[in-house]
Coordinates of C-alpha atoms and ligand atoms in Angstrom, one line a residue:
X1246 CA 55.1 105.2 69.0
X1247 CA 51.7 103.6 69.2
X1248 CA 50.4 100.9 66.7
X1249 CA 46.5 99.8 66.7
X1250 CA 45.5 97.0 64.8
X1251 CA 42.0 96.0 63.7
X1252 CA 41.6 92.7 62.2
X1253 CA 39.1 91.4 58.9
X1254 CA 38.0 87.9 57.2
X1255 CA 39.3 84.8 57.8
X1256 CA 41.5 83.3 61.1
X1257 CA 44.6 84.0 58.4
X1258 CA 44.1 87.2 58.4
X1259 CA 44.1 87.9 62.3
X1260 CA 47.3 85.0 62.3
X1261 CA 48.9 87.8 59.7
X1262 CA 48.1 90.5 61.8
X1263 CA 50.1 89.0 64.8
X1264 CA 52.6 88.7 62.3
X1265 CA 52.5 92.3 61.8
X1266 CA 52.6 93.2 65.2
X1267 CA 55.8 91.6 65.5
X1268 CA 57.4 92.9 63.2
X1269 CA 56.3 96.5 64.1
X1270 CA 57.6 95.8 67.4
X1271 CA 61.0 94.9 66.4
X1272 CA 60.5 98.9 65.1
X1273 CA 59.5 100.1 68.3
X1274 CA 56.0 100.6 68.3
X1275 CA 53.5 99.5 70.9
X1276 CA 49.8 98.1 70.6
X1277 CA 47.1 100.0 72.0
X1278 CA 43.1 99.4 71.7
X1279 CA 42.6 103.1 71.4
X1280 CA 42.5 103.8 67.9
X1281 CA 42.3 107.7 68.7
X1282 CA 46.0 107.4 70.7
X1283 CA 47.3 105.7 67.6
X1284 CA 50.3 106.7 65.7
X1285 CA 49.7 104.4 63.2
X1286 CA 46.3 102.4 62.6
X1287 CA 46.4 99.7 60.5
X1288 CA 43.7 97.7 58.9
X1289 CA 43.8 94.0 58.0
X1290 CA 41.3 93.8 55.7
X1291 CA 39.1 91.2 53.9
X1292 CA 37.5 90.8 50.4
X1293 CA 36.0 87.8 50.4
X1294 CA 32.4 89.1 50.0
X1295 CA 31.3 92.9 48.8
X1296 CA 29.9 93.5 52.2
X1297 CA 33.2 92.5 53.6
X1298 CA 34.6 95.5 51.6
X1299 CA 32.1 97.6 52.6
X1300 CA 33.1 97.2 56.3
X1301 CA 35.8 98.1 56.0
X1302 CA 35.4 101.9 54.1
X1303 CA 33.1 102.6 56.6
X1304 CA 35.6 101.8 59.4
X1305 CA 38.0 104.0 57.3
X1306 CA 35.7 106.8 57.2
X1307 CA 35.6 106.2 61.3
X1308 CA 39.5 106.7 61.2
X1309 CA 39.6 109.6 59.0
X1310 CA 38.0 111.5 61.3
X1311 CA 40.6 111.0 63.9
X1312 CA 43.4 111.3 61.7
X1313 CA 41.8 114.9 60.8
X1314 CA 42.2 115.4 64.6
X1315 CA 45.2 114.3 64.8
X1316 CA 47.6 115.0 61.7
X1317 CA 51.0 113.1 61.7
X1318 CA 48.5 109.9 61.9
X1319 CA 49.4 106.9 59.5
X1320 CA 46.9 104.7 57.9
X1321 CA 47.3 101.8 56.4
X1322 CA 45.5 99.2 54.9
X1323 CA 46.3 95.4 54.9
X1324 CA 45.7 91.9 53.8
X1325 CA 43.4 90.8 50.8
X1326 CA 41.7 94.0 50.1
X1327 CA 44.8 96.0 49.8
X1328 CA 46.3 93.7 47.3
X1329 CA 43.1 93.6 45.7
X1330 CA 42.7 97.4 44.6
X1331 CA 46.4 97.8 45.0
X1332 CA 47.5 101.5 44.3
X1333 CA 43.9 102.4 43.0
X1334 CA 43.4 102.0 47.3
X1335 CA 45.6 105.4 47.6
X1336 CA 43.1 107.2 44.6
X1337 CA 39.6 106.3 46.3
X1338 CA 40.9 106.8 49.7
X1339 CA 42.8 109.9 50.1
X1340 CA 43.4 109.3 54.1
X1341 CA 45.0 106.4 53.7
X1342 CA 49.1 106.5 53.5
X1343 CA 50.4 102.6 53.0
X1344 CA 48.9 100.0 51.3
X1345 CA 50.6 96.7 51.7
X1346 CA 49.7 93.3 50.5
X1347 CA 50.3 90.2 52.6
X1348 CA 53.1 88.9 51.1
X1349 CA 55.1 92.6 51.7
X1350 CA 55.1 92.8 55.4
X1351 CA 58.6 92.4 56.1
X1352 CA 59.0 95.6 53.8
X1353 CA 56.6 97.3 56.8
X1354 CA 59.7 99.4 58.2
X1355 CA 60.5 101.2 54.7
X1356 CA 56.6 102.1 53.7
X1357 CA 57.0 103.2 57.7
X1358 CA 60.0 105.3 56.5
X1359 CA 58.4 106.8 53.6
X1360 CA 55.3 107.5 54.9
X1361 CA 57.1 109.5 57.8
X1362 CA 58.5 111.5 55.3
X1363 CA 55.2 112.2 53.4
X1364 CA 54.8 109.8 50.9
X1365 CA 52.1 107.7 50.1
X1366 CA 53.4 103.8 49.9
X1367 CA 52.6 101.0 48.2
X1368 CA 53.6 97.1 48.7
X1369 CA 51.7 94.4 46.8
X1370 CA 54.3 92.1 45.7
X1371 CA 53.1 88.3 45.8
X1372 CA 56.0 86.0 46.8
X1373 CA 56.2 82.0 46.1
X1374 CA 58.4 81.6 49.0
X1375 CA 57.4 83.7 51.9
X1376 CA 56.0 82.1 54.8
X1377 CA 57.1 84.4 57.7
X1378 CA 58.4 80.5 59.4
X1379 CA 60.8 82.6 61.2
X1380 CA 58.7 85.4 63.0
X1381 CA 57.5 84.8 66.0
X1382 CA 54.0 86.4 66.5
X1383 CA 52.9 89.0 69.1
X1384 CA 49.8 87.4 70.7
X1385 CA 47.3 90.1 69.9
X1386 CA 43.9 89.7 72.1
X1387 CA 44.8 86.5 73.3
X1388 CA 43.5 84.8 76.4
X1389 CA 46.9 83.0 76.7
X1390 CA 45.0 79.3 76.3
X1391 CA 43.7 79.5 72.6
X1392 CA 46.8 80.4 69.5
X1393 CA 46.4 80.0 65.7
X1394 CA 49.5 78.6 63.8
X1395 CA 50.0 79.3 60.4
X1396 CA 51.3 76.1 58.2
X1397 CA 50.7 77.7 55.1
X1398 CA 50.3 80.5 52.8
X1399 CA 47.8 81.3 49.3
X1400 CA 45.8 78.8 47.1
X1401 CA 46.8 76.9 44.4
X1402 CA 42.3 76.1 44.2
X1403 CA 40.6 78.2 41.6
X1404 CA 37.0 78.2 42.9
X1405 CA 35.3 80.2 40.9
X1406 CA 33.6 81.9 42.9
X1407 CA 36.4 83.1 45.3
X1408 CA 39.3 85.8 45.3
X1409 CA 41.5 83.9 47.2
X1410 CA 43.6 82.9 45.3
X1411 CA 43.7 86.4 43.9
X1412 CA 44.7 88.1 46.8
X1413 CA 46.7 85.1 48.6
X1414 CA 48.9 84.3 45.4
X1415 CA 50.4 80.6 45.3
X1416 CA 50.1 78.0 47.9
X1417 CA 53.3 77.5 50.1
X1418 CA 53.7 75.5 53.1
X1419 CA 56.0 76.5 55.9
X1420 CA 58.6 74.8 57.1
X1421 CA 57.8 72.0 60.2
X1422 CA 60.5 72.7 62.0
X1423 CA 58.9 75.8 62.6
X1424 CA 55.5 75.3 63.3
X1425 CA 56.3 72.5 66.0
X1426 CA 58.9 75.3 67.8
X1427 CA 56.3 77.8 67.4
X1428 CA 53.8 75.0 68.9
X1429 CA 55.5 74.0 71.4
X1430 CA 57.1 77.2 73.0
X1431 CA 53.5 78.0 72.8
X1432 CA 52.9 75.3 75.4
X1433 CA 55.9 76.2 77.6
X1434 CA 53.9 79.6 78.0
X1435 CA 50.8 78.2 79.0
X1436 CA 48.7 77.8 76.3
X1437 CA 46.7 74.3 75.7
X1438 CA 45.3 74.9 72.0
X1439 CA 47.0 75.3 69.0
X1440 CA 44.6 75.6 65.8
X1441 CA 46.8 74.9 62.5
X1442 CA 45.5 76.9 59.6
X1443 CA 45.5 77.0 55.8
X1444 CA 42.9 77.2 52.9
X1445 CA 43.7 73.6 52.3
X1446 CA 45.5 72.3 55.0
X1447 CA 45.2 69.0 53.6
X1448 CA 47.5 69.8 50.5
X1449 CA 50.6 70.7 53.4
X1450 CA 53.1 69.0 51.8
X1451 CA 57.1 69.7 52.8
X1452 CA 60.3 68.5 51.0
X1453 CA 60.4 65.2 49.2
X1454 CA 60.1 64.3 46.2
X1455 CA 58.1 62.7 43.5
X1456 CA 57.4 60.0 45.7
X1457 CA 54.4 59.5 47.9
X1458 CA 55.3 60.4 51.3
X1459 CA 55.7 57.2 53.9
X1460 CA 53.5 57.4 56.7
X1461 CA 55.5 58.5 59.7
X1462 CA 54.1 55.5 61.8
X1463 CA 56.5 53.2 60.0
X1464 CA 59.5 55.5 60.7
X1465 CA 59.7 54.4 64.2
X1466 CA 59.9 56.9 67.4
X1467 CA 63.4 58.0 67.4
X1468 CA 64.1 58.6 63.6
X1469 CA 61.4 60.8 64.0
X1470 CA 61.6 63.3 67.2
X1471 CA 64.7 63.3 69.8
X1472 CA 62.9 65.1 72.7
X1473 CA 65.2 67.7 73.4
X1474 CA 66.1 68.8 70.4
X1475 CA 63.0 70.5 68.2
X1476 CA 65.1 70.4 65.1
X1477 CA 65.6 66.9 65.0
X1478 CA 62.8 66.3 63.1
X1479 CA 64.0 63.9 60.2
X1480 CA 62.3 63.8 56.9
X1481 CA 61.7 66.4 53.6
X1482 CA 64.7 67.2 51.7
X1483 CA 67.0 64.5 50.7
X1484 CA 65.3 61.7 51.7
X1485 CA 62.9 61.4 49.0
X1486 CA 59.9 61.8 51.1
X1487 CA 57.8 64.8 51.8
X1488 CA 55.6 65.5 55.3
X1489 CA 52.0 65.7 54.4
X1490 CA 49.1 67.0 56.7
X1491 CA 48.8 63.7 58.5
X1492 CA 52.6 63.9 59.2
X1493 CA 52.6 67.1 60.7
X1494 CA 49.4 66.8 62.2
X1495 CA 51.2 64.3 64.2
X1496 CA 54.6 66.1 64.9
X1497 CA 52.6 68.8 66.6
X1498 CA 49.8 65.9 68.6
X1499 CA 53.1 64.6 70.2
X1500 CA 54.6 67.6 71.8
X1501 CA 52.5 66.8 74.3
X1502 CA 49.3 65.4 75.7
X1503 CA 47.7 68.4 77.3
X1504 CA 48.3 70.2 74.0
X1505 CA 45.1 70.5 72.1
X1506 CA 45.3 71.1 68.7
X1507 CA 42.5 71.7 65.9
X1508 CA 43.0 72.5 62.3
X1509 CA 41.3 74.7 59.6
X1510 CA 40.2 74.5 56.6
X1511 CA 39.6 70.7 55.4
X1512 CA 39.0 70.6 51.8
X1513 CA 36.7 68.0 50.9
X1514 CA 38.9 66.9 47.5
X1515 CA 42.2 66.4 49.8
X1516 CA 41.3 65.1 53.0
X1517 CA 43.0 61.7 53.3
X1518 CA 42.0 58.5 55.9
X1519 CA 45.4 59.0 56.8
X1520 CA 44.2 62.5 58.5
X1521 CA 41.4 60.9 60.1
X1522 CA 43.6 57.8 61.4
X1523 CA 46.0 60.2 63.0
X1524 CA 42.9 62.2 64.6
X1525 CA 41.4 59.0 65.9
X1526 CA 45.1 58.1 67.0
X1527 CA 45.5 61.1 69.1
X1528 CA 43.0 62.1 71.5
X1529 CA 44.7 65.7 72.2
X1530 CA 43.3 66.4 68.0
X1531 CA 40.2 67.4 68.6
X1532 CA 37.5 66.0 66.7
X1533 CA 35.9 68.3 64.5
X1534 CA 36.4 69.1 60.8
X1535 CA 35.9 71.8 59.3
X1536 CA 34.6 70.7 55.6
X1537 CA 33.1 73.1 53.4
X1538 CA 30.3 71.6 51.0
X1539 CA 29.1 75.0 49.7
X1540 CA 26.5 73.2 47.5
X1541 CA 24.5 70.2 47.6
X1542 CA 24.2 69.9 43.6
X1543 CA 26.9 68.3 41.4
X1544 CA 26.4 70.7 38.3
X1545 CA 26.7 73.7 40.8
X1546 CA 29.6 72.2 42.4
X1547 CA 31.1 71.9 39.1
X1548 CA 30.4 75.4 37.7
X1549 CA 32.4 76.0 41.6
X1550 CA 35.1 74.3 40.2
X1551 CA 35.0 72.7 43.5
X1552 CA 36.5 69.1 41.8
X1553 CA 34.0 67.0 43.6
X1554 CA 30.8 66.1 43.8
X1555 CA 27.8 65.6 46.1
X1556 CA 28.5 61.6 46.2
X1557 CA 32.2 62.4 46.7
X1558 CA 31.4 64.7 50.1
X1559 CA 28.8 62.1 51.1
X1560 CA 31.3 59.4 51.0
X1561 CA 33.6 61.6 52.7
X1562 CA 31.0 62.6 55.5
X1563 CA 30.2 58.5 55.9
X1564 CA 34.0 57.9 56.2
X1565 CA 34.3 60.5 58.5
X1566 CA 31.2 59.3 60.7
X1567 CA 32.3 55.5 60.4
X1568 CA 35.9 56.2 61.7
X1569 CA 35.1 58.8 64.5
X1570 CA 31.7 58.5 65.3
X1571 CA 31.9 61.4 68.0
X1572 CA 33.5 63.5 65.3
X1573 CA 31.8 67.0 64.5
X1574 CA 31.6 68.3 61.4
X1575 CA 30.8 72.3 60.7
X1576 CA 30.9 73.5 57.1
X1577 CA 30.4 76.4 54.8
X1578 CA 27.6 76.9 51.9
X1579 CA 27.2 79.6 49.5
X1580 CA 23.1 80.0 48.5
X1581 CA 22.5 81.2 45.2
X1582 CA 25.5 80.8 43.2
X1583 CA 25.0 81.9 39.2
X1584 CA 22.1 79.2 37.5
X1585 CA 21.4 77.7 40.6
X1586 CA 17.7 76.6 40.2
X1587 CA 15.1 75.2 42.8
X1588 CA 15.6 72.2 42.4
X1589 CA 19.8 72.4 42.9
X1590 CA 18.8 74.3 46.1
X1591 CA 16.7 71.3 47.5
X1592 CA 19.7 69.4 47.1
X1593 CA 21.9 72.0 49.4
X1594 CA 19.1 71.2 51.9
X1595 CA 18.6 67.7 51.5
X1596 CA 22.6 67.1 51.4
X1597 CA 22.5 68.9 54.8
X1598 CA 19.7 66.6 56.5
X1599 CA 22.2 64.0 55.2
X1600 CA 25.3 64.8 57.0
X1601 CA 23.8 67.1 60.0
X1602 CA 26.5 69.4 60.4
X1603 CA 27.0 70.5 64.2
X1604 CA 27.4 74.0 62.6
X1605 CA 27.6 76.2 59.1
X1606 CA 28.4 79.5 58.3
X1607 CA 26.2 80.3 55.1
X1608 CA 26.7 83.0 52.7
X1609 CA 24.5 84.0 49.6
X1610 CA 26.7 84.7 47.0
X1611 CA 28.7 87.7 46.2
X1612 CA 29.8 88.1 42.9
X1613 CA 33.7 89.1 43.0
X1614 CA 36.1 91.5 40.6
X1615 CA 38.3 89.4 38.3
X1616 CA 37.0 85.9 39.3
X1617 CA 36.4 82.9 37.1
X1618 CA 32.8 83.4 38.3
X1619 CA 32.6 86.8 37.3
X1620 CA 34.4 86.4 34.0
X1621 CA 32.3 83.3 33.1
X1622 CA 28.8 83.0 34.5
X1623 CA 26.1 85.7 35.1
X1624 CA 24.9 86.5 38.8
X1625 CA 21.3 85.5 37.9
X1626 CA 19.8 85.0 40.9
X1627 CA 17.6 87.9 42.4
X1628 CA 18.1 88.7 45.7
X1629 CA 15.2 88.5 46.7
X1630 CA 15.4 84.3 45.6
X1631 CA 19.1 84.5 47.5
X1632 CA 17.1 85.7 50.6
X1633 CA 14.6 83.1 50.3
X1634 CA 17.0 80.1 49.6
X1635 CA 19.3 81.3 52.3
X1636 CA 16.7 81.6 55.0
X1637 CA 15.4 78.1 54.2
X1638 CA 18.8 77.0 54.8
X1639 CA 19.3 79.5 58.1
X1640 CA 16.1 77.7 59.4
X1641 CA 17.4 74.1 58.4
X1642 CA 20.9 74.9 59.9
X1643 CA 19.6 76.2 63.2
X1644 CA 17.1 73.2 63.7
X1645 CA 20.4 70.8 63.3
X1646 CA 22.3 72.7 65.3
X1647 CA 19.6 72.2 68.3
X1648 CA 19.0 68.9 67.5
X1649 CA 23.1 67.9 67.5
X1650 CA 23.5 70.1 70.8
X1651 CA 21.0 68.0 72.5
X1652 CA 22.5 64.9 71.7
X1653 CA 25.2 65.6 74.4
X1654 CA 22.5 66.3 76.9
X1655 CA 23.4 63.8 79.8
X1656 CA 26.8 62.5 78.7
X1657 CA 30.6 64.1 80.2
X1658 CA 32.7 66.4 78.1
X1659 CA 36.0 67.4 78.8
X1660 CA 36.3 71.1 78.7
X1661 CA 39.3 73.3 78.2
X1662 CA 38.1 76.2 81.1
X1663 CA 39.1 79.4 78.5
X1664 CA 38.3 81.9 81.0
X1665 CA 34.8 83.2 82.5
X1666 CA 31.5 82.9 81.0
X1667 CA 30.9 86.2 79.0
X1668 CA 27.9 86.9 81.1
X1669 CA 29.2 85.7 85.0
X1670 CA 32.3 85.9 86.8
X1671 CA 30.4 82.5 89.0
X1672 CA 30.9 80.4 85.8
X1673 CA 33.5 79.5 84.1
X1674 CA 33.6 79.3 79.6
X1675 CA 35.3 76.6 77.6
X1676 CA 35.3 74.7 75.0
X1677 CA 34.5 70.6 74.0
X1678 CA 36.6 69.0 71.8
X1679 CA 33.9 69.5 69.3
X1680 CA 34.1 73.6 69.8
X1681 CA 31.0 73.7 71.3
X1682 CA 31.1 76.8 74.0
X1683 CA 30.3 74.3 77.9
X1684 CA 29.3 77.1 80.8
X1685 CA 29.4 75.7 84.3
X1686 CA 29.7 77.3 88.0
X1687 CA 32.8 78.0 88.9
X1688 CA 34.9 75.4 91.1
X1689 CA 38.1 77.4 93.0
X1690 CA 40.1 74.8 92.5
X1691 CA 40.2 75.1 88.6
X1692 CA 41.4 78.1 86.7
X1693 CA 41.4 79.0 82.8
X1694 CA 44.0 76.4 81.0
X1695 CA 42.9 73.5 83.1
X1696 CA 40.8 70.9 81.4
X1697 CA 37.5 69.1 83.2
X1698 CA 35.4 66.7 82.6
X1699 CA 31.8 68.6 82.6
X1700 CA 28.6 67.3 82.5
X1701 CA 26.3 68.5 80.4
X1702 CA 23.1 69.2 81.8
X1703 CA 21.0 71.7 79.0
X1704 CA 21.6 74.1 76.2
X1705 CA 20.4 77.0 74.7
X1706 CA 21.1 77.1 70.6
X1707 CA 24.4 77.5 70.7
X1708 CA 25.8 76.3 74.5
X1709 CA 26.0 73.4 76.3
X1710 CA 25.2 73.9 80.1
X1711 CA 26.2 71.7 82.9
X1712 CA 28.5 71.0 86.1
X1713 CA 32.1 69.5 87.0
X1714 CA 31.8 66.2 86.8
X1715 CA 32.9 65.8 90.6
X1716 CA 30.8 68.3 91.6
X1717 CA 27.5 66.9 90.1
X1718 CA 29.1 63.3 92.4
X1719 CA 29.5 65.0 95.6
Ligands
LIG1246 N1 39.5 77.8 51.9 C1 38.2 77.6 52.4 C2 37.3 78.8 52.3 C3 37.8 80.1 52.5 S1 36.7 81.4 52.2 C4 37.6 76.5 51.5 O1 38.1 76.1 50.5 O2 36.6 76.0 51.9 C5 35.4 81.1 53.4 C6 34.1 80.8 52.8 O3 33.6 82.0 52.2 C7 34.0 79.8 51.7 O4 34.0 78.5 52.1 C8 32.7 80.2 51.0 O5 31.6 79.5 51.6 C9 32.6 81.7 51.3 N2 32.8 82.4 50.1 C10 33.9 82.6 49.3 N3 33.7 83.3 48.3 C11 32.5 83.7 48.3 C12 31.6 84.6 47.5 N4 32.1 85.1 46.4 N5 30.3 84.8 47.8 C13 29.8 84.2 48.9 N6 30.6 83.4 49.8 C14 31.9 83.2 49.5
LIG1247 FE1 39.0 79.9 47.9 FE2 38.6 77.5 47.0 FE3 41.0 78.2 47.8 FE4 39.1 77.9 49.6 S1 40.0 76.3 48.3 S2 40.5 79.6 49.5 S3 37.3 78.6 48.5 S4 39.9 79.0 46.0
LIG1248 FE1 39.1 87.3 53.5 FE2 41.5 87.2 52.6 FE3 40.7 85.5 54.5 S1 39.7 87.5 51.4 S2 38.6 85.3 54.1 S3 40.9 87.7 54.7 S4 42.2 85.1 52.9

């Protein structure tokens, strides 16, 4: 049978739906990209914002329609909305036929089961434990360079504004062993990028106990990591020491050089020195954070319940800048959170003309079911005042952008080639260590995987442009 899969929200969610695919393999099923050949369509589905939501009914009407055309067809809806609306999914949508949460997936093969036999399933059980450490993920849409690795599952944050921590339950990390053997058989197959994800990686922590963890630098090579064995690894339980972010961070830079590796999402509260030690000690860890302000204004950041303030995140930003100059920072803001007043929105903008993110995805805010936010504080702000503010931050964010792409006008990158260019098979598309797309004409004897040094000539606002360094000499 045939299995498509259509993927919501956040990199965790298309990480889960790899998850997913694996398992439904083990049942037999195949992907396709044809929804309308489906057997069973499945939707992975986000609810981070109401238009999120939103997407996703209309892409459910979209299926309906085919299922009507072809009876015997399964739906089922995934991830964060699903475990959101729960069984009230099955009442507003009648075509749908599973709802699962992203906790339940292993239970996939009885709502399979019972759905076959005509009845309407439901998983939305949260678990402490499960990490899925011991699937290994079908590669869905993958260029075979670029994989996501989970490290860990939920939120133990209550921002206020988000539903998260709602839909993700508690925060879990996964067990190293695992991540480095998914990591590294990921090499031996030919991919050169492995992007660890979390809400807050920086709050990894395995095994140990009370006491601060040591950092693996003192533990000396051999303790650590015997080559040939990937579950060597000596630390967590028993020894009274636990593997933080750093730690792993480094476990995973070490299997080896040509590896890149990237990590996401760095909460501003958590992230350690340590982190940015063990970036500036490897240069396969790509320097770029990810390190979501969301507001500029201490009192808004505190109705956020985001546990720091705008001094905090500047001090984090100079650290940042101070210990990895070349680093790039992107980062998240929500515009028009509840009471935010003019003036608190100046301070979104000014805070950005302070620490120049290279990039920002920018939101107005949503108000969401069953949040703190929702439960506390009125959404006061017209929308027409969220247009405003966020347009004034669009335009400050896109002038940055410019500005910081510039900057590497004239100097060399090195490039990870990821394939070719979207528009022309004569150049070839990768990325900088700063995930800035680099186009550049095609040279024979490089192909996608391979890593060159490029230099970078012009952008447009969101390239860089240039040529193989050894071209640009001959
Ligand atoms: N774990 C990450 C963020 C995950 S959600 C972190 O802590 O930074 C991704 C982004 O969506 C958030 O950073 C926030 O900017 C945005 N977001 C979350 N809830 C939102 C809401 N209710 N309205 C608008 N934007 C929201
Ligand atoms: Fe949501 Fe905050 Fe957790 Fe990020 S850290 S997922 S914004 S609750
Ligand atoms: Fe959306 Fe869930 Fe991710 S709400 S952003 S898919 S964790």
């Amino acid at each position: 049978r045939k299995l498509y899969i259509e993927s919501y929200g956040c990199a965790m969610n298309f990480s889960d739906s790899e998850i997913v695919a694996s398992i439904m393999q083990d049942m037999g099923f195949e992907t396709t990209s044809q929804y309308k050949e489906a057997d069973v369509i499945f939707i992975n589905t986000c609810s981070i914002r109401d238009n999120a939501e939103q997407r996703v009914r209309n892409r459910l009407r979209e299926f309906g329609a085919a299922k009507n055309k072809r009876p015997g067809m399964t739906i089922g809806v995934l991830g964060c909305m699903a475990e959101r609306l729960k069984s009230k999914f099955l009442e507003e949508e009648k075509l749908v036929d599973i709802v699962i949460g992203p906790d339940s997936y292993r239970d996939l093969p009885n709502l399979i089961a019972q759905s076959d036999d005509g009845i309407r399933a439901v998983n939305v059980l949260l678990s402490r434990e499960e990490t899925y450490a011991d699937i290994s993920p079908v590669r869905l849409n993958s260029n075979g360079i670029s994989a996501f690795v989970s490290i860990m599952r939920g939120c133990d944050n209550m921002c206020s504004f988000c539903v998260v921590p709602f839909t993700r339950g508690r925060e879990r990390s996964r067990d190293p062993h695992s991540i480095v053997q998914e990591a590294r058989e990921l090499f031996e197959n030919g991919y050169r990028e492995v992007t660890l994800l979390g809400q807050n990686v920086d709050s990894y922590k395995w095994g140990g106990t009370a006491s601060p963890p040591a950092p693996l630098q003192e533990r000396g090579e051999n303790e650590l990591q015997d080559e040939n064995d990937p579950n060597s690894l000596s630390f967590g339980e028993g020894r009274g020491e636990a593997l933080n972010f750093a730690g792993l961070l480094e476990l995973v830079a070490q299997i080896n050089p040509l590896l890149r590796v990237r990590f996401s999402t760095s909460h501003p509260k958590d992230i350690t020195d340590e982190v940015l030690h063990t970036m500036k000690k490897y240069e396969n860890i790509c320097n770029h954070i990810h390190l979501p302000v969301q507001s500029g204004n201490s009192r808004v950041l505190e109705l956020m319940n985001r546990t720091y303030t705008r001094e905090w995140y500047i001090e984090r930003i100079d650290t940042i800048k101070k210990l990895i100059p070349d680093c790039a920072v992107s980062t998240d803001i929500i515009i028009g959170f509840c009471t935010e007043t003019e003036e608190e929105h100046q301070d979104t903008l000014s805070l950005m003309d302070y620490a120049q993110f290279d990039f920002a995805y920018m939101y107005t805010y949503s108000e969401r079911p069953g949040t703190l936010a929702a439960k506390r504080f009125e959404d006061d702000i017209p929308e027409t005042v969220k247009t405003r503010r966020f347009n004034e931050i669009l335009k400050k964010q896109q002038e940055c952008s410019l500005k910081r792409l510039e900057q590497h006008i004239g100097k060399t990158h090195k490039v990870l080639i990821d394939g070719f260019s979207k528009k022309s098979d004569n150049d070839f598309s990768g990325k900088s260590e700063h995930n800035i797309t680099v186009v550049f004409p095609v040279n024979k004897a490089y192909k996608a995987g391979d890593y060159v040094d490029v230099k970078i000539e012009r952008c447009t606002p969101a390239t860089l442009i240039g040529k193989i360094k050894a071209d640009v000499e001959i």
